Short mmCIF file of C-alpha atoms in Angstrom, two decimals:
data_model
loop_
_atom_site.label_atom_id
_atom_site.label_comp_id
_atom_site.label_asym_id
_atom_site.label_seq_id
_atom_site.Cartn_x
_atom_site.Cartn_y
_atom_site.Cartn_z
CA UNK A 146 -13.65 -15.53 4.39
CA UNK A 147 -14.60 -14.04 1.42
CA UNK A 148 -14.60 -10.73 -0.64
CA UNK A 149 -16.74 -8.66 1.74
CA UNK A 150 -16.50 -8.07 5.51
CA UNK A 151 -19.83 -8.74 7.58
CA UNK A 152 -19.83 -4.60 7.92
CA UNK A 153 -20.07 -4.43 4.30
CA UNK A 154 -16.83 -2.98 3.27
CA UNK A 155 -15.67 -4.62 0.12
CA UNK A 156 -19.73 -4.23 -0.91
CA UNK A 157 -18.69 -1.98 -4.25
CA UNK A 158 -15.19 -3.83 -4.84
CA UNK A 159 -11.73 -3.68 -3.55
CA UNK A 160 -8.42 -2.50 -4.59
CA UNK A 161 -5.42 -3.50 -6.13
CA UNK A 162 -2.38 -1.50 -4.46
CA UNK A 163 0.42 -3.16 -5.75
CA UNK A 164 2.41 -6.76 -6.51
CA UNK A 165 4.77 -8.80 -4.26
CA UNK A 166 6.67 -11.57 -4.52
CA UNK A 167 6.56 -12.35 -0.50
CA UNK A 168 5.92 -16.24 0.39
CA UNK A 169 3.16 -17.63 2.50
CA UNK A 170 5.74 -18.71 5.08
CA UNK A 171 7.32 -14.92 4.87
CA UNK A 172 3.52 -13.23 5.36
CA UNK A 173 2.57 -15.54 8.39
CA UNK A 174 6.21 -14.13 9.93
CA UNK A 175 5.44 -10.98 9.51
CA UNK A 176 2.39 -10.82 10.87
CA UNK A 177 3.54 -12.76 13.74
CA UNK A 178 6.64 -10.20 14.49
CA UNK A 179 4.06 -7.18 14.18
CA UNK A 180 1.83 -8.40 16.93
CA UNK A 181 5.27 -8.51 19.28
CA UNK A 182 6.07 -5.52 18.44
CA UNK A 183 2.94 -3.68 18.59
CA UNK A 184 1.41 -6.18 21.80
CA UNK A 185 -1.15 -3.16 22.51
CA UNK A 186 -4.16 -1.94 20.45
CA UNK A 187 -4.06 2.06 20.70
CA UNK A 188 -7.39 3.55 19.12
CA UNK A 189 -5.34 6.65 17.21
CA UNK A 190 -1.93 4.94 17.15
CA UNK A 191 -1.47 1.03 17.00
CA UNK A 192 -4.49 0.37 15.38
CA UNK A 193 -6.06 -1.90 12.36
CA UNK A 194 -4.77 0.87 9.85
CA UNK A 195 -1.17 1.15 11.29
CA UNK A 196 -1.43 -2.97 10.62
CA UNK A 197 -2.96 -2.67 7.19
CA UNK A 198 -0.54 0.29 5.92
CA UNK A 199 2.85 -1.02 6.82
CA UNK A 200 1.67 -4.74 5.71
CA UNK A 201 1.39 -3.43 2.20
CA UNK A 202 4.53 -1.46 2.39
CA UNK A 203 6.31 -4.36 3.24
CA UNK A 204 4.48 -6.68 0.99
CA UNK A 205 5.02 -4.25 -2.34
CA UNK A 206 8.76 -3.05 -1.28
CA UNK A 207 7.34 -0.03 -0.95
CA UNK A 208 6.11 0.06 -4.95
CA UNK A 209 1.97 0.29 -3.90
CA UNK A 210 -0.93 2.99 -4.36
CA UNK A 211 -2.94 3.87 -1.66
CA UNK A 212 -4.52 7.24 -1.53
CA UNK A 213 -6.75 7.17 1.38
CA UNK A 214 -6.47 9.00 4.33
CA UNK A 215 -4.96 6.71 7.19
CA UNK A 216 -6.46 7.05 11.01
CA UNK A 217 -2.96 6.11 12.81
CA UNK A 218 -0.50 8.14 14.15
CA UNK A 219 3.03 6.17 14.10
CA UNK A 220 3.02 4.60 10.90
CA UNK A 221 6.60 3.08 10.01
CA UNK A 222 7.15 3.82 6.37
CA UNK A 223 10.23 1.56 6.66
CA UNK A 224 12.34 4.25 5.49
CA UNK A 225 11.16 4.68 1.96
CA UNK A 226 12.89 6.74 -0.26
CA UNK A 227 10.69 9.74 -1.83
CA UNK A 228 12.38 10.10 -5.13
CA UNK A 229 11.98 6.43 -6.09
CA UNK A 230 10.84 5.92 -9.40
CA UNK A 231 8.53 2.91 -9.23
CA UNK A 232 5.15 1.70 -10.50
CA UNK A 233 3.36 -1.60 -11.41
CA UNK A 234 1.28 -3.41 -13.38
CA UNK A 235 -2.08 -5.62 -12.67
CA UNK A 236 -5.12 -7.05 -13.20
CA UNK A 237 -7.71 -9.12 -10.52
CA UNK A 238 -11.13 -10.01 -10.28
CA UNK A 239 -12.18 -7.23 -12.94
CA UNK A 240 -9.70 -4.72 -11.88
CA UNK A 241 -6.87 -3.54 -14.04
CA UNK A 242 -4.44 -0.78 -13.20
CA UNK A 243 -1.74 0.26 -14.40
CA UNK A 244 0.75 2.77 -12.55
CA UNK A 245 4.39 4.63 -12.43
CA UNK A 246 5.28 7.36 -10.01
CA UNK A 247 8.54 9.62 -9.37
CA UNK A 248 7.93 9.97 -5.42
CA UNK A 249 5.63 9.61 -2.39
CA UNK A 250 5.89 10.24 1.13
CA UNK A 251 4.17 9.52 3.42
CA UNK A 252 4.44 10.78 7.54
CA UNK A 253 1.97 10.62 10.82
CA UNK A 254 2.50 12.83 13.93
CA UNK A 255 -0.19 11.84 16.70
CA UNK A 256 -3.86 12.31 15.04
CA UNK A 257 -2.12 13.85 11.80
CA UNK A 258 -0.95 12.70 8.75
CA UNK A 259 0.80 14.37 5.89
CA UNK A 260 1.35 13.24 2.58
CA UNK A 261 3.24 14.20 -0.46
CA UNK A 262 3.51 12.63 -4.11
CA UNK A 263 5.36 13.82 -7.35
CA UNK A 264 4.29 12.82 -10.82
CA UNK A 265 2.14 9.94 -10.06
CA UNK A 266 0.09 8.31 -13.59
CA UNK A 267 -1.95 5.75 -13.41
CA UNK A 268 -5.11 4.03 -15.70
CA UNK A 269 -7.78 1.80 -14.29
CA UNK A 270 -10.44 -0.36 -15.67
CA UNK A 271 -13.20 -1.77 -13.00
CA UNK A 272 -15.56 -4.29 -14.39
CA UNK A 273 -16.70 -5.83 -10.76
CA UNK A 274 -17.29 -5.52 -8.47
CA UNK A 275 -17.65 -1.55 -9.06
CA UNK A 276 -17.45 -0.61 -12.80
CA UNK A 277 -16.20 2.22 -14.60
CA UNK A 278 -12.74 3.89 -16.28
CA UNK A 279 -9.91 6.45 -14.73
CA UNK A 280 -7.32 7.93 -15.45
CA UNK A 281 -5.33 9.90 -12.56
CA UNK A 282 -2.56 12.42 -13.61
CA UNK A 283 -0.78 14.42 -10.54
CA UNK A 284 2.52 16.43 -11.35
CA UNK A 285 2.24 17.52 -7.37
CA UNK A 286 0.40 16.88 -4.02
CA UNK A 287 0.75 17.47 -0.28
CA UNK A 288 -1.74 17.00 1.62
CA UNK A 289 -2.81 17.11 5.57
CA UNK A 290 -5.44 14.91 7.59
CA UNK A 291 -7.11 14.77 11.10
CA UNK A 292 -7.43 11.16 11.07
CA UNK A 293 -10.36 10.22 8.93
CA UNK A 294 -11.96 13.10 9.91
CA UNK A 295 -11.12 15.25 7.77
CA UNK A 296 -8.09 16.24 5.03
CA UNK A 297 -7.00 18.83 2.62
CA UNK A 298 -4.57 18.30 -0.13
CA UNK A 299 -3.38 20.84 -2.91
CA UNK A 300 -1.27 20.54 -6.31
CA UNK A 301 -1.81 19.97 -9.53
CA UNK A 302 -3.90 17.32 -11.36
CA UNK A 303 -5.97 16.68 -14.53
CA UNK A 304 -7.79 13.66 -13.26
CA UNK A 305 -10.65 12.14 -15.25
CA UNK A 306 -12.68 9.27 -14.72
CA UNK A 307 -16.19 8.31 -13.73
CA UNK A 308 -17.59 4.96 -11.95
CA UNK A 309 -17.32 3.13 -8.52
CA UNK A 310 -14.25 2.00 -7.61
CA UNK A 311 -12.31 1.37 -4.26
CA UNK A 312 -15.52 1.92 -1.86
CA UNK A 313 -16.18 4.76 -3.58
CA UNK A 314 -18.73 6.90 -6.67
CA UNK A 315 -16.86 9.28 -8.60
CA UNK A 316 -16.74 11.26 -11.31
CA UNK A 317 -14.02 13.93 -12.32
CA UNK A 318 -13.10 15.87 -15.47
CA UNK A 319 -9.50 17.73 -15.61
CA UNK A 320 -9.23 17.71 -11.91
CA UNK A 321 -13.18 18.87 -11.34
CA UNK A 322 -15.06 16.25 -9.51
CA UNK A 323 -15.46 14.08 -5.79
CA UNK A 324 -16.33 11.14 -4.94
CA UNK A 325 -18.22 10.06 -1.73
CA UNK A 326 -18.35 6.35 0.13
CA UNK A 327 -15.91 4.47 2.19
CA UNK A 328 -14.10 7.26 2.07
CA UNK A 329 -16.56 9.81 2.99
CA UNK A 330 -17.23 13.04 0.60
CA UNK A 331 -14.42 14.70 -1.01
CA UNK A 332 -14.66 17.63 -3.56
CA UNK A 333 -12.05 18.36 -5.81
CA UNK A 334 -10.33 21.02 -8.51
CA UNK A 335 -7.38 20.84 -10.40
CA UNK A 336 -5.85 22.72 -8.03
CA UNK A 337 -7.15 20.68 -4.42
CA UNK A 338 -9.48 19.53 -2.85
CA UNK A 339 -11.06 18.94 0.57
CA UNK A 340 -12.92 15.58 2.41
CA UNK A 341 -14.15 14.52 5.58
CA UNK A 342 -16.32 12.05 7.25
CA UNK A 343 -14.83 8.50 5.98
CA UNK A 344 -15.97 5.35 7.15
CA UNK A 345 -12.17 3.45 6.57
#
């Protein structure tokens, strides 16, 4: 128990990735029905991140942010809608965020996962663990991934922000920037970016 895993993740702070209104009683459930269903660990498709990823779909209704890249290959997204026009609002343990978004989609074929998002805002305070101030701004995204191996993404952002957050250093100014920790190195421009190498 506790903020940081024995490996160290958690070491430069968590994330918020959303709100829920889901009961104790309702969590335990779900987590028992996922095991029957998925009775068989599968390295690149019923893994830990398959687990993690549809447990906070189904514990935000599908209102989270989570940009990392995901190492499972038959993620249930539950049926989201794309064009849903969602977003939320908190603050934990010296995180704040703030968020609204006009669509995200997210889909996995074997080792591969794609990802798409439309007019996604959001501002963030850290003050600990991690520290810093950001300010994401995409009007469009799609984006492609080997696993956590490696990922491209292209679109159009103006993101600007420097400090540790999520796992992760980074700085960026109008899109120009990368970050590298938990999630590996990435290197961005307004315009896309490329990563590889992450540790999720």
């Amino acid at each position: 128990n506790g903020d940081v895993a024995e490996s160290g993740a958690g070491k430069f702070g968590g994330e918020v990735v959303g709100k829920t209104t889901k009961t104790d009683s309702e969590i335990d459930y779900w987590c028992q029905r996922w095991v029957e269903i998925n009775p068989d660990y599968n390295f690149i498709k019923d893994n830990c991140q398959k687990c993690a990823y549809e447990f906070m779909i189904w514990l935000t209704d599908n209102n989270y942010k989570c940009d990392h890249r995901v190492d499972a290959g038959n993620i249930d997204t539950e049926n989201r809608e794309f064009w849903a026009v969602d977003g939320f609002a908190a603050a934990k343990d010296g995180n704040a965020i703030a968020t609204f978004g006009l669509g995200q989609g997210h889909a996995s074929v074997g080792p591969a996962n794609i990802k798409a998002k439309v007019g996604q805002f959001s501002a963030q305070a850290v003050a600990g663990p991690g520290f810093g101030a950001f300010a994401d701004a995409t009007v469009v995204e799609a984006g492609i991934s080997a696993g956590n191996v490696a990922g491209i993404h292209v679109g159009l952002n103006a993101n600007t922000g420097a400090g540790v957050r999520n796992g992760n250093v980074e700085a960026h100014l109008l899109g120009f920037g990368g970050k590298i920790g938990a999630d590996g190195i990435e290197i961005n421009t307004p315009i896309g970016g490329v990563n590889a190498c992450s540790v999720m």
